[in-house]
Amino acid sequence: MTRPDNQHDKLTRDNLLDLQDHQLVRIESVQDDQRQVWVLTARGHREAKRLLEPKNIRVSVLRKEEYDPVTGELLGTGYDDHAAAVTSTAAELHRAGIGHRLGFQTEVPHRLGNGFVQRADLVVRAPDSGVPVLLLEIDRRTEDAHDLVHKLRRYTDWFRMLPPDADDRALRLVRSRADAIENISHDERLWRRYYPPTGREGTPPLAFVFADTTDAKVANTVKVLEEASRRYWAPRRFEDAAWRKGITARDYSQAVPVLVTTLEQLQEHGADAAVWLRLGRTDKQKLHQALDNPDGDALYRLQDAKVGAEEERQRAAEREARRPVCTRCGAKFTDERWAETTTRGYAWEAGNPSMCRNCYADYLADREAAAEAARAAAAAQPEPEDGQEPSGLRGLFRRRA
C-alpha cells in the first residue's frame, strides 16, 4: 500500500518483523507466488484504532485466527486470497494517484431496512482525482453472476433509503407509492449522511473488480450482469423528451453507475489507464471518463436551450401568421393595436376592430370633417324670397303642408 512499486522492500519487512516482535501483527498466509499476507493482531487492532488519524477513518475488521478443531489447520484461506486481492486493488489505485493512504476503507457496512448488511469490500475517496467516492466489490469468480446482480440490487435499495429522522413530508410521500423516492433529492437520502456528493448525476458509483479468472469468464459475467441489472444502472428518458423533438439526452438521476475491470488489467496498465468498462457502453475508458455522463444533464441543458429557442421561433411565426391586417391600408396591426381590439371588456373602446389605429383615427377625422361640412353648408344656405319655394327639406315640408 505504501510502496507498491517496491517488490523487495527490506525496510518494510524489517518494520513488519519488529511489529511482529511486539505482537501487533502476524502472518496470515503465504500466497502461491510467495507473497505474505500480514494482518493485525487484536492488540495491534486496538492500537491502530487509537492512533489512526483522522478519527473518522474506519479500521478493517479484525481477522481472528480460527483452526479446525480436528486437524488443527488454519481456516478461512479463501478469505486470505480475497483479502490479498482487495489489498492489491487498493495498491493499484493508490499507485495511480487515485486516493491517499487514509482514503481507503474495507468491509464498509450498509444496513438495509430489513436488517441485512451489505458490506463493500473497498471504499475509496479520491476527490483530487475527480472521484469523491467509489465503492468496489472484488470477485475472484467465487460468486455467480446473478449473485452480483443481487448485490447491485441491495446497493440500489440502500441508495434509495431515507434517514430515520427524515422530514415527515418525505416519509409520507415515500409511503404513498413505491417510486415516490425518485422525487426526493439525493441530499435528503440516507447515503448522503455517509458519503460526499459525487459531483455527477445519480448515486455513488459501484465497481466490480474480477481477479484470478479468464477473459472469457469475465465477458460472460459482464453480459449477464448488464442484461439482468439494467433497471439499476440504465439511464432513463427525460419526461419532456416524449413530446419535444430534439431531446436525446438521458436522465441519470436515479441510475447507479456500474464499472467493471480486472485486477490483472489494473496491474498491467495501471488504474489510471483505459481499463474501466461502464455497463451500457462498448469501449473501455479511464476512470473519470467512465464516470462522466456526456449524454446526461450537460447535454440536456444544451438541447433544452436549443429546442426552446426553436419552439419560441415557431410560436412567434404562428402568432405572426395570425396577426390582423388593416382593411383600409393593408398594414399589419401593431402589438398594442392587436391587444386593444382583442382584450375582453375593452375592445369596444378600440372602435372598428378591422382598422389599424392610424386608419381608424383618419376615418374618425374624415367622418367628423364630413359632418362639419354638412353643418356648415346647411347654415350657409340663404332664406327663400317671397313667393319662391324653399329648397331642400324646408321646401319639402312647406309643399307638403
PDB file of N, CA, C and O in Angstrom, residues 242-310:
ATOM      1  N   ALA A 242     -40.524  12.933 -24.529  1.00  0.00           N
ATOM      2  CA  ALA A 242     -41.572  12.199 -25.229  1.00  0.00           C
ATOM      3  C   ALA A 242     -42.335  13.099 -26.199  1.00  0.00           C
ATOM      4  O   ALA A 242     -42.865  12.615 -27.200  1.00  0.00           O
ATOM      5  N   TRP A 243     -42.399  14.385 -25.927  1.00  0.00           N
ATOM      6  CA  TRP A 243     -43.169  15.276 -26.793  1.00  0.00           C
ATOM      7  C   TRP A 243     -42.347  16.433 -27.351  1.00  0.00           C
ATOM      8  O   TRP A 243     -42.862  17.239 -28.138  1.00  0.00           O
ATOM      9  N   ARG A 244     -41.067  16.528 -26.984  1.00  0.00           N
ATOM     10  CA  ARG A 244     -40.215  17.582 -27.515  1.00  0.00           C
ATOM     11  C   ARG A 244     -39.169  16.958 -28.435  1.00  0.00           C
ATOM     12  O   ARG A 244     -38.302  16.208 -27.987  1.00  0.00           O
ATOM     13  N   LYS A 245     -39.255  17.256 -29.695  1.00  0.00           N
ATOM     14  CA  LYS A 245     -38.296  16.718 -30.651  1.00  0.00           C
ATOM     15  C   LYS A 245     -36.943  17.384 -30.454  1.00  0.00           C
ATOM     16  O   LYS A 245     -36.866  18.590 -30.236  1.00  0.00           O
ATOM     17  N   GLY A 246     -35.880  16.576 -30.532  1.00  0.00           N
ATOM     18  CA  GLY A 246     -34.529  17.097 -30.392  1.00  0.00           C
ATOM     19  C   GLY A 246     -33.906  16.840 -29.041  1.00  0.00           C
ATOM     20  O   GLY A 246     -32.736  17.149 -28.840  1.00  0.00           O
ATOM     21  N   ILE A 247     -34.649  16.236 -28.098  1.00  0.00           N
ATOM     22  CA  ILE A 247     -34.098  15.912 -26.785  1.00  0.00           C
ATOM     23  C   ILE A 247     -33.653  14.455 -26.804  1.00  0.00           C
ATOM     24  O   ILE A 247     -34.465  13.533 -26.720  1.00  0.00           O
ATOM     25  N   THR A 248     -32.355  14.230 -26.950  1.00  0.00           N
ATOM     26  CA  THR A 248     -31.816  12.867 -26.959  1.00  0.00           C
ATOM     27  C   THR A 248     -31.028  12.565 -25.690  1.00  0.00           C
ATOM     28  O   THR A 248     -30.548  11.439 -25.516  1.00  0.00           O
ATOM     29  N   ALA A 249     -30.849  13.550 -24.819  1.00  0.00           N
ATOM     30  CA  ALA A 249     -30.097  13.343 -23.580  1.00  0.00           C
ATOM     31  C   ALA A 249     -30.822  12.333 -22.687  1.00  0.00           C
ATOM     32  O   ALA A 249     -32.035  12.123 -22.806  1.00  0.00           O
ATOM     33  N   ARG A 250     -30.067  11.723 -21.778  1.00  0.00           N
ATOM     34  CA  ARG A 250     -30.614  10.701 -20.885  1.00  0.00           C
ATOM     35  C   ARG A 250     -30.554  11.182 -19.444  1.00  0.00           C
ATOM     36  O   ARG A 250     -29.669  11.947 -19.058  1.00  0.00           O
ATOM     37  N   ASP A 251     -31.497  10.697 -18.671  1.00  0.00           N
ATOM     38  CA  ASP A 251     -31.622  11.093 -17.266  1.00  0.00           C
ATOM     39  C   ASP A 251     -30.931  10.044 -16.391  1.00  0.00           C
ATOM     40  O   ASP A 251     -31.401   8.914 -16.258  1.00  0.00           O
ATOM     41  N   TYR A 252     -29.799  10.436 -15.774  1.00  0.00           N
ATOM     42  CA  TYR A 252     -29.033   9.529 -14.913  1.00  0.00           C
ATOM     43  C   TYR A 252     -29.313   9.764 -13.424  1.00  0.00           C
ATOM     44  O   TYR A 252     -28.594   9.215 -12.589  1.00  0.00           O
ATOM     45  N   SER A 253     -30.306  10.543 -13.089  1.00  0.00           N
ATOM     46  CA  SER A 253     -30.501  10.956 -11.698  1.00  0.00           C
ATOM     47  C   SER A 253     -30.797   9.781 -10.771  1.00  0.00           C
ATOM     48  O   SER A 253     -30.495   9.844  -9.575  1.00  0.00           O
ATOM     49  N   GLN A 254     -31.392   8.707 -11.277  1.00  0.00           N
ATOM     50  CA  GLN A 254     -31.721   7.557 -10.436  1.00  0.00           C
ATOM     51  C   GLN A 254     -30.853   6.339 -10.744  1.00  0.00           C
ATOM     52  O   GLN A 254     -31.070   5.264 -10.181  1.00  0.00           O
ATOM     53  N   ALA A 255     -29.869   6.495 -11.614  1.00  0.00           N
ATOM     54  CA  ALA A 255     -29.052   5.358 -12.041  1.00  0.00           C
ATOM     55  C   ALA A 255     -27.856   5.155 -11.116  1.00  0.00           C
ATOM     56  O   ALA A 255     -27.326   6.102 -10.541  1.00  0.00           O
ATOM     57  N   VAL A 256     -27.436   3.902 -10.977  1.00  0.00           N
ATOM     58  CA  VAL A 256     -26.218   3.552 -10.247  1.00  0.00           C
ATOM     59  C   VAL A 256     -25.117   3.299 -11.273  1.00  0.00           C
ATOM     60  O   VAL A 256     -25.188   2.322 -12.033  1.00  0.00           O
ATOM     61  N   PRO A 257     -24.104   4.148 -11.353  1.00  0.00           N
ATOM     62  CA  PRO A 257     -23.018   3.896 -12.313  1.00  0.00           C
ATOM     63  C   PRO A 257     -22.272   2.613 -11.930  1.00  0.00           C
ATOM     64  O   PRO A 257     -21.786   2.491 -10.800  1.00  0.00           O
ATOM     65  N   VAL A 258     -22.177   1.675 -12.843  1.00  0.00           N
ATOM     66  CA  VAL A 258     -21.534   0.380 -12.578  1.00  0.00           C
ATOM     67  C   VAL A 258     -20.354   0.223 -13.524  1.00  0.00           C
ATOM     68  O   VAL A 258     -20.509   0.279 -14.750  1.00  0.00           O
ATOM     69  N   LEU A 259     -19.157   0.030 -12.944  1.00  0.00           N
ATOM     70  CA  LEU A 259     -17.935  -0.161 -13.718  1.00  0.00           C
ATOM     71  C   LEU A 259     -17.431  -1.587 -13.534  1.00  0.00           C
ATOM     72  O   LEU A 259     -17.693  -2.221 -12.506  1.00  0.00           O
ATOM     73  N   VAL A 260     -16.674  -2.049 -14.522  1.00  0.00           N
ATOM     74  CA  VAL A 260     -16.117  -3.399 -14.491  1.00  0.00           C
ATOM     75  C   VAL A 260     -14.671  -3.327 -14.960  1.00  0.00           C
ATOM     76  O   VAL A 260     -14.352  -2.643 -15.938  1.00  0.00           O
ATOM     77  N   THR A 261     -13.785  -4.042 -14.263  1.00  0.00           N
ATOM     78  CA  THR A 261     -12.404  -4.200 -14.708  1.00  0.00           C
ATOM     79  C   THR A 261     -11.860  -5.464 -14.051  1.00  0.00           C
ATOM     80  O   THR A 261     -12.578  -6.176 -13.345  1.00  0.00           O
ATOM     81  N   THR A 262     -10.584  -5.753 -14.292  1.00  0.00           N
ATOM     82  CA  THR A 262      -9.940  -6.907 -13.669  1.00  0.00           C
ATOM     83  C   THR A 262      -8.681  -6.440 -12.959  1.00  0.00           C
ATOM     84  O   THR A 262      -8.067  -5.434 -13.341  1.00  0.00           O
ATOM     85  N   LEU A 263      -8.294  -7.186 -11.953  1.00  0.00           N
ATOM     86  CA  LEU A 263      -7.079  -6.857 -11.222  1.00  0.00           C
ATOM     87  C   LEU A 263      -5.861  -6.985 -12.128  1.00  0.00           C
ATOM     88  O   LEU A 263      -4.904  -6.201 -12.009  1.00  0.00           O
ATOM     89  N   GLU A 264      -5.895  -7.939 -13.032  1.00  0.00           N
ATOM     90  CA  GLU A 264      -4.770  -8.126 -13.956  1.00  0.00           C
ATOM     91  C   GLU A 264      -4.597  -6.904 -14.860  1.00  0.00           C
ATOM     92  O   GLU A 264      -3.474  -6.476 -15.133  1.00  0.00           O
ATOM     93  N   GLN A 265      -5.695  -6.305 -15.316  1.00  0.00           N
ATOM     94  CA  GLN A 265      -5.597  -5.108 -16.144  1.00  0.00           C
ATOM     95  C   GLN A 265      -5.072  -3.924 -15.339  1.00  0.00           C
ATOM     96  O   GLN A 265      -4.276  -3.126 -15.847  1.00  0.00           O
ATOM     97  N   LEU A 266      -5.501  -3.823 -14.094  1.00  0.00           N
ATOM     98  CA  LEU A 266      -5.004  -2.747 -13.246  1.00  0.00           C
ATOM     99  C   LEU A 266      -3.497  -2.887 -13.024  1.00  0.00           C
ATOM    100  O   LEU A 266      -2.761  -1.892 -13.041  1.00  0.00           O
ATOM    101  N   GLN A 267      -3.045  -4.111 -12.826  1.00  0.00           N
ATOM    102  CA  GLN A 267      -1.625  -4.329 -12.581  1.00  0.00           C
ATOM    103  C   GLN A 267      -0.790  -4.158 -13.848  1.00  0.00           C
ATOM    104  O   GLN A 267       0.360  -3.717 -13.783  1.00  0.00           O
ATOM    105  N   GLU A 268      -1.353  -4.492 -14.992  1.00  0.00           N
ATOM    106  CA  GLU A 268      -0.599  -4.400 -16.245  1.00  0.00           C
ATOM    107  C   GLU A 268      -0.564  -2.985 -16.798  1.00  0.00           C
ATOM    108  O   GLU A 268       0.495  -2.507 -17.236  1.00  0.00           O
ATOM    109  N   HIS A 269      -1.694  -2.298 -16.765  1.00  0.00           N
ATOM    110  CA  HIS A 269      -1.785  -0.989 -17.412  1.00  0.00           C
ATOM    111  C   HIS A 269      -1.883   0.169 -16.414  1.00  0.00           C
ATOM    112  O   HIS A 269      -1.609   1.311 -16.787  1.00  0.00           O
ATOM    113  N   GLY A 270      -2.289  -0.107 -15.197  1.00  0.00           N
ATOM    114  CA  GLY A 270      -2.471   0.953 -14.216  1.00  0.00           C
ATOM    115  C   GLY A 270      -3.929   1.366 -14.103  1.00  0.00           C
ATOM    116  O   GLY A 270      -4.682   1.332 -15.084  1.00  0.00           O
ATOM    117  N   ALA A 271      -4.313   1.788 -12.895  1.00  0.00           N
ATOM    118  CA  ALA A 271      -5.708   2.157 -12.659  1.00  0.00           C
ATOM    119  C   ALA A 271      -6.085   3.455 -13.349  1.00  0.00           C
ATOM    120  O   ALA A 271      -7.278   3.763 -13.474  1.00  0.00           O
ATOM    121  N   ASP A 272      -5.090   4.232 -13.786  1.00  0.00           N
ATOM    122  CA  ASP A 272      -5.377   5.483 -14.479  1.00  0.00           C
ATOM    123  C   ASP A 272      -5.413   5.311 -15.986  1.00  0.00           C
ATOM    124  O   ASP A 272      -5.524   6.297 -16.723  1.00  0.00           O
ATOM    125  N   ALA A 273      -5.363   4.078 -16.465  1.00  0.00           N
ATOM    126  CA  ALA A 273      -5.414   3.802 -17.893  1.00  0.00           C
ATOM    127  C   ALA A 273      -6.855   3.479 -18.296  1.00  0.00           C
ATOM    128  O   ALA A 273      -7.760   3.398 -17.452  1.00  0.00           O
ATOM    129  N   ALA A 274      -7.068   3.273 -19.573  1.00  0.00           N
ATOM    130  CA  ALA A 274      -8.408   2.965 -20.085  1.00  0.00           C
ATOM    131  C   ALA A 274      -8.707   1.485 -19.873  1.00  0.00           C
ATOM    132  O   ALA A 274      -8.686   0.669 -20.813  1.00  0.00           O
ATOM    133  N   VAL A 275      -8.981   1.122 -18.627  1.00  0.00           N
ATOM    134  CA  VAL A 275      -9.251  -0.273 -18.266  1.00  0.00           C
ATOM    135  C   VAL A 275     -10.628  -0.435 -17.634  1.00  0.00           C
ATOM    136  O   VAL A 275     -10.981  -1.534 -17.201  1.00  0.00           O
ATOM    137  N   TRP A 276     -11.423   0.639 -17.598  1.00  0.00           N
ATOM    138  CA  TRP A 276     -12.725   0.607 -16.921  1.00  0.00           C
ATOM    139  C   TRP A 276     -13.837   0.562 -17.962  1.00  0.00           C
ATOM    140  O   TRP A 276     -13.936   1.421 -18.822  1.00  0.00           O
ATOM    141  N   LEU A 277     -14.677  -0.452 -17.864  1.00  0.00           N
ATOM    142  CA  LEU A 277     -15.825  -0.601 -18.756  1.00  0.00           C
ATOM    143  C   LEU A 277     -17.087  -0.290 -17.963  1.00  0.00           C
ATOM    144  O   LEU A 277     -17.365  -0.935 -16.948  1.00  0.00           O
ATOM    145  N   ARG A 278     -17.835   0.679 -18.420  1.00  0.00           N
ATOM    146  CA  ARG A 278     -19.096   1.008 -17.752  1.00  0.00           C
ATOM    147  C   ARG A 278     -20.238   0.265 -18.432  1.00  0.00           C
ATOM    148  O   ARG A 278     -20.314   0.221 -19.666  1.00  0.00           O
ATOM    149  N   LEU A 279     -21.109  -0.320 -17.637  1.00  0.00           N
ATOM    150  CA  LEU A 279     -22.237  -1.047 -18.203  1.00  0.00           C
ATOM    151  C   LEU A 279     -23.062  -0.104 -19.061  1.00  0.00           C
ATOM    152  O   LEU A 279     -23.377   1.019 -18.663  1.00  0.00           O
ATOM    153  N   GLY A 280     -23.425  -0.596 -20.246  1.00  0.00           N
ATOM    154  CA  GLY A 280     -24.154   0.219 -21.194  1.00  0.00           C
ATOM    155  C   GLY A 280     -23.270   0.824 -22.266  1.00  0.00           C
ATOM    156  O   GLY A 280     -23.787   1.421 -23.217  1.00  0.00           O
ATOM    157  N   ARG A 281     -21.952   0.685 -22.127  1.00  0.00           N
ATOM    158  CA  ARG A 281     -21.020   1.217 -23.109  1.00  0.00           C
ATOM    159  C   ARG A 281     -20.197   0.070 -23.695  1.00  0.00           C
ATOM    160  O   ARG A 281     -20.130  -1.008 -23.116  1.00  0.00           O
ATOM    161  N   THR A 282     -19.551   0.343 -24.807  1.00  0.00           N
ATOM    162  CA  THR A 282     -18.828  -0.719 -25.505  1.00  0.00           C
ATOM    163  C   THR A 282     -17.324  -0.611 -25.368  1.00  0.00           C
ATOM    164  O   THR A 282     -16.621  -1.614 -25.513  1.00  0.00           O
ATOM    165  N   ASP A 283     -16.810   0.586 -25.098  1.00  0.00           N
ATOM    166  CA  ASP A 283     -15.364   0.785 -25.048  1.00  0.00           C
ATOM    167  C   ASP A 283     -14.897   1.023 -23.618  1.00  0.00           C
ATOM    168  O   ASP A 283     -15.615   1.629 -22.811  1.00  0.00           O
ATOM    169  N   LYS A 284     -13.693   0.562 -23.329  1.00  0.00           N
ATOM    170  CA  LYS A 284     -13.095   0.827 -22.023  1.00  0.00           C
ATOM    171  C   LYS A 284     -12.583   2.269 -21.977  1.00  0.00           C
ATOM    172  O   LYS A 284     -12.127   2.799 -22.991  1.00  0.00           O
ATOM    173  N   GLN A 285     -12.663   2.873 -20.813  1.00  0.00           N
ATOM    174  CA  GLN A 285     -12.293   4.268 -20.658  1.00  0.00           C
ATOM    175  C   GLN A 285     -11.462   4.445 -19.394  1.00  0.00           C
ATOM    176  O   GLN A 285     -11.363   3.538 -18.558  1.00  0.00           O
ATOM    177  N   LYS A 286     -10.888   5.632 -19.260  1.00  0.00           N
ATOM    178  CA  LYS A 286     -10.268   5.988 -17.997  1.00  0.00           C
ATOM    179  C   LYS A 286     -11.345   6.192 -16.944  1.00  0.00           C
ATOM    180  O   LYS A 286     -12.507   6.402 -17.277  1.00  0.00           O
ATOM    181  N   LEU A 287     -10.946   6.175 -15.679  1.00  0.00           N
ATOM    182  CA  LEU A 287     -11.914   6.154 -14.601  1.00  0.00           C
ATOM    183  C   LEU A 287     -12.839   7.362 -14.646  1.00  0.00           C
ATOM    184  O   LEU A 287     -14.072   7.217 -14.600  1.00  0.00           O
ATOM    185  N   HIS A 288     -12.269   8.574 -14.729  1.00  0.00           N
ATOM    186  CA  HIS A 288     -13.130   9.760 -14.695  1.00  0.00           C
ATOM    187  C   HIS A 288     -14.011   9.841 -15.940  1.00  0.00           C
ATOM    188  O   HIS A 288     -15.134  10.334 -15.887  1.00  0.00           O
ATOM    189  N   GLN A 289     -13.523   9.331 -17.090  1.00  0.00           N
ATOM    190  CA  GLN A 289     -14.343   9.329 -18.293  1.00  0.00           C
ATOM    191  C   GLN A 289     -15.489   8.332 -18.174  1.00  0.00           C
ATOM    192  O   GLN A 289     -16.605   8.601 -18.632  1.00  0.00           O
ATOM    193  N   ALA A 290     -15.215   7.188 -17.555  1.00  0.00           N
ATOM    194  CA  ALA A 290     -16.264   6.189 -17.384  1.00  0.00           C
ATOM    195  C   ALA A 290     -17.340   6.668 -16.422  1.00  0.00           C
ATOM    196  O   ALA A 290     -18.509   6.283 -16.543  1.00  0.00           O
ATOM    197  N   LEU A 291     -16.958   7.526 -15.476  1.00  0.00           N
ATOM    198  CA  LEU A 291     -17.932   8.024 -14.506  1.00  0.00           C
ATOM    199  C   LEU A 291     -18.730   9.204 -15.044  1.00  0.00           C
ATOM    200  O   LEU A 291     -19.849   9.452 -14.583  1.00  0.00           O
ATOM    201  N   ASP A 292     -18.175   9.943 -16.005  1.00  0.00           N
ATOM    202  CA  ASP A 292     -18.880  11.099 -16.566  1.00  0.00           C
ATOM    203  C   ASP A 292     -20.070  10.642 -17.409  1.00  0.00           C
ATOM    204  O   ASP A 292     -20.103   9.514 -17.920  1.00  0.00           O
ATOM    205  N   ASN A 293     -21.030  11.570 -17.568  1.00  0.00           N
ATOM    206  CA  ASN A 293     -22.220  11.304 -18.372  1.00  0.00           C
ATOM    207  C   ASN A 293     -22.322  12.360 -19.480  1.00  0.00           C
ATOM    208  O   ASN A 293     -23.059  13.343 -19.345  1.00  0.00           O
ATOM    209  N   PRO A 294     -21.588  12.178 -20.574  1.00  0.00           N
ATOM    210  CA  PRO A 294     -21.629  13.194 -21.634  1.00  0.00           C
ATOM    211  C   PRO A 294     -22.993  13.349 -22.278  1.00  0.00           C
ATOM    212  O   PRO A 294     -23.281  14.383 -22.880  1.00  0.00           O
ATOM    213  N   ASP A 295     -23.853  12.336 -22.152  1.00  0.00           N
ATOM    214  CA  ASP A 295     -25.203  12.439 -22.699  1.00  0.00           C
ATOM    215  C   ASP A 295     -26.229  12.685 -21.604  1.00  0.00           C
ATOM    216  O   ASP A 295     -27.419  12.411 -21.791  1.00  0.00           O
ATOM    217  N   GLY A 296     -25.774  13.220 -20.468  1.00  0.00           N
ATOM    218  CA  GLY A 296     -26.666  13.437 -19.341  1.00  0.00           C
ATOM    219  C   GLY A 296     -27.122  14.881 -19.214  1.00  0.00           C
ATOM    220  O   GLY A 296     -27.551  15.508 -20.186  1.00  0.00           O
ATOM    221  N   ASP A 297     -27.019  15.422 -18.002  1.00  0.00           N
ATOM    222  CA  ASP A 297     -27.553  16.747 -17.706  1.00  0.00           C
ATOM    223  C   ASP A 297     -26.941  17.843 -18.559  1.00  0.00           C
ATOM    224  O   ASP A 297     -27.640  18.768 -18.995  1.00  0.00           O
ATOM    225  N   ALA A 298     -25.626  17.782 -18.778  1.00  0.00           N
ATOM    226  CA  ALA A 298     -24.969  18.834 -19.559  1.00  0.00           C
ATOM    227  C   ALA A 298     -25.538  18.887 -20.975  1.00  0.00           C
ATOM    228  O   ALA A 298     -25.839  19.975 -21.496  1.00  0.00           O
ATOM    229  N   LEU A 299     -25.686  17.725 -21.605  1.00  0.00           N
ATOM    230  CA  LEU A 299     -26.266  17.688 -22.945  1.00  0.00           C
ATOM    231  C   LEU A 299     -27.720  18.127 -22.912  1.00  0.00           C
ATOM    232  O   LEU A 299     -28.194  18.819 -23.828  1.00  0.00           O
ATOM    233  N   TYR A 300     -28.433  17.737 -21.862  1.00  0.00           N
ATOM    234  CA  TYR A 300     -29.848  18.130 -21.772  1.00  0.00           C
ATOM    235  C   TYR A 300     -30.008  19.648 -21.714  1.00  0.00           C
ATOM    236  O   TYR A 300     -30.893  20.208 -22.365  1.00  0.00           O
ATOM    237  N   ARG A 301     -29.136  20.313 -20.956  1.00  0.00           N
ATOM    238  CA  ARG A 301     -29.241  21.774 -20.868  1.00  0.00           C
ATOM    239  C   ARG A 301     -28.999  22.423 -22.224  1.00  0.00           C
ATOM    240  O   ARG A 301     -29.682  23.390 -22.597  1.00  0.00           O
ATOM    241  N   LEU A 302     -28.027  21.908 -22.980  1.00  0.00           N
ATOM    242  CA  LEU A 302     -27.771  22.452 -24.311  1.00  0.00           C
ATOM    243  C   LEU A 302     -28.945  22.201 -25.248  1.00  0.00           C
ATOM    244  O   LEU A 302     -29.393  23.106 -25.971  1.00  0.00           O
ATOM    245  N   GLN A 303     -29.446  20.969 -25.242  1.00  0.00           N
ATOM    246  CA  GLN A 303     -30.556  20.639 -26.129  1.00  0.00           C
ATOM    247  C   GLN A 303     -31.827  21.364 -25.712  1.00  0.00           C
ATOM    248  O   GLN A 303     -32.612  21.796 -26.565  1.00  0.00           O
ATOM    249  N   ASP A 304     -32.035  21.501 -24.405  1.00  0.00           N
ATOM    250  CA  ASP A 304     -33.217  22.209 -23.924  1.00  0.00           C
ATOM    251  C   ASP A 304     -33.200  23.662 -24.388  1.00  0.00           C
ATOM    252  O   ASP A 304     -34.230  24.204 -24.810  1.00  0.00           O
ATOM    253  N   ALA A 305     -32.040  24.310 -24.305  1.00  0.00           N
ATOM    254  CA  ALA A 305     -31.934  25.691 -24.766  1.00  0.00           C
ATOM    255  C   ALA A 305     -32.161  25.783 -26.275  1.00  0.00           C
ATOM    256  O   ALA A 305     -32.854  26.691 -26.753  1.00  0.00           O
ATOM    257  N   LYS A 306     -31.592  24.838 -27.029  1.00  0.00           N
ATOM    258  CA  LYS A 306     -31.740  24.858 -28.484  1.00  0.00           C
ATOM    259  C   LYS A 306     -33.182  24.587 -28.892  1.00  0.00           C
ATOM    260  O   LYS A 306     -33.753  25.305 -29.735  1.00  0.00           O
ATOM    261  N   VAL A 307     -33.784  23.558 -28.287  1.00  0.00           N
ATOM    262  CA  VAL A 307     -35.170  23.239 -28.614  1.00  0.00           C
ATOM    263  C   VAL A 307     -36.095  24.355 -28.152  1.00  0.00           C
ATOM    264  O   VAL A 307     -37.057  24.704 -28.841  1.00  0.00           O
ATOM    265  N   GLY A 308     -35.803  24.940 -26.995  1.00  0.00           N
ATOM    266  CA  GLY A 308     -36.617  26.044 -26.506  1.00  0.00           C
ATOM    267  C   GLY A 308     -36.580  27.233 -27.446  1.00  0.00           C
ATOM    268  O   GLY A 308     -37.607  27.872 -27.690  1.00  0.00           O
ATOM    269  N   ALA A 309     -35.400  27.534 -27.983  1.00  0.00           N
ATOM    270  CA  ALA A 309     -35.289  28.642 -28.928  1.00  0.00           C
ATOM    271  C   ALA A 309     -36.066  28.348 -30.205  1.00  0.00           C
ATOM    272  O   ALA A 309     -36.731  29.235 -30.765  1.00  0.00           O
ATOM    273  N   GLU A 310     -35.996  27.093 -30.685  1.00  0.00           N
ATOM    274  CA  GLU A 310     -36.739  26.721 -31.883  1.00  0.00           C
ATOM    275  C   GLU A 310     -38.249  26.773 -31.627  1.00  0.00           C
ATOM    276  O   GLU A 310     -39.023  27.229 -32.484  1.00  0.00           O
TER     277      GLU A 310
END
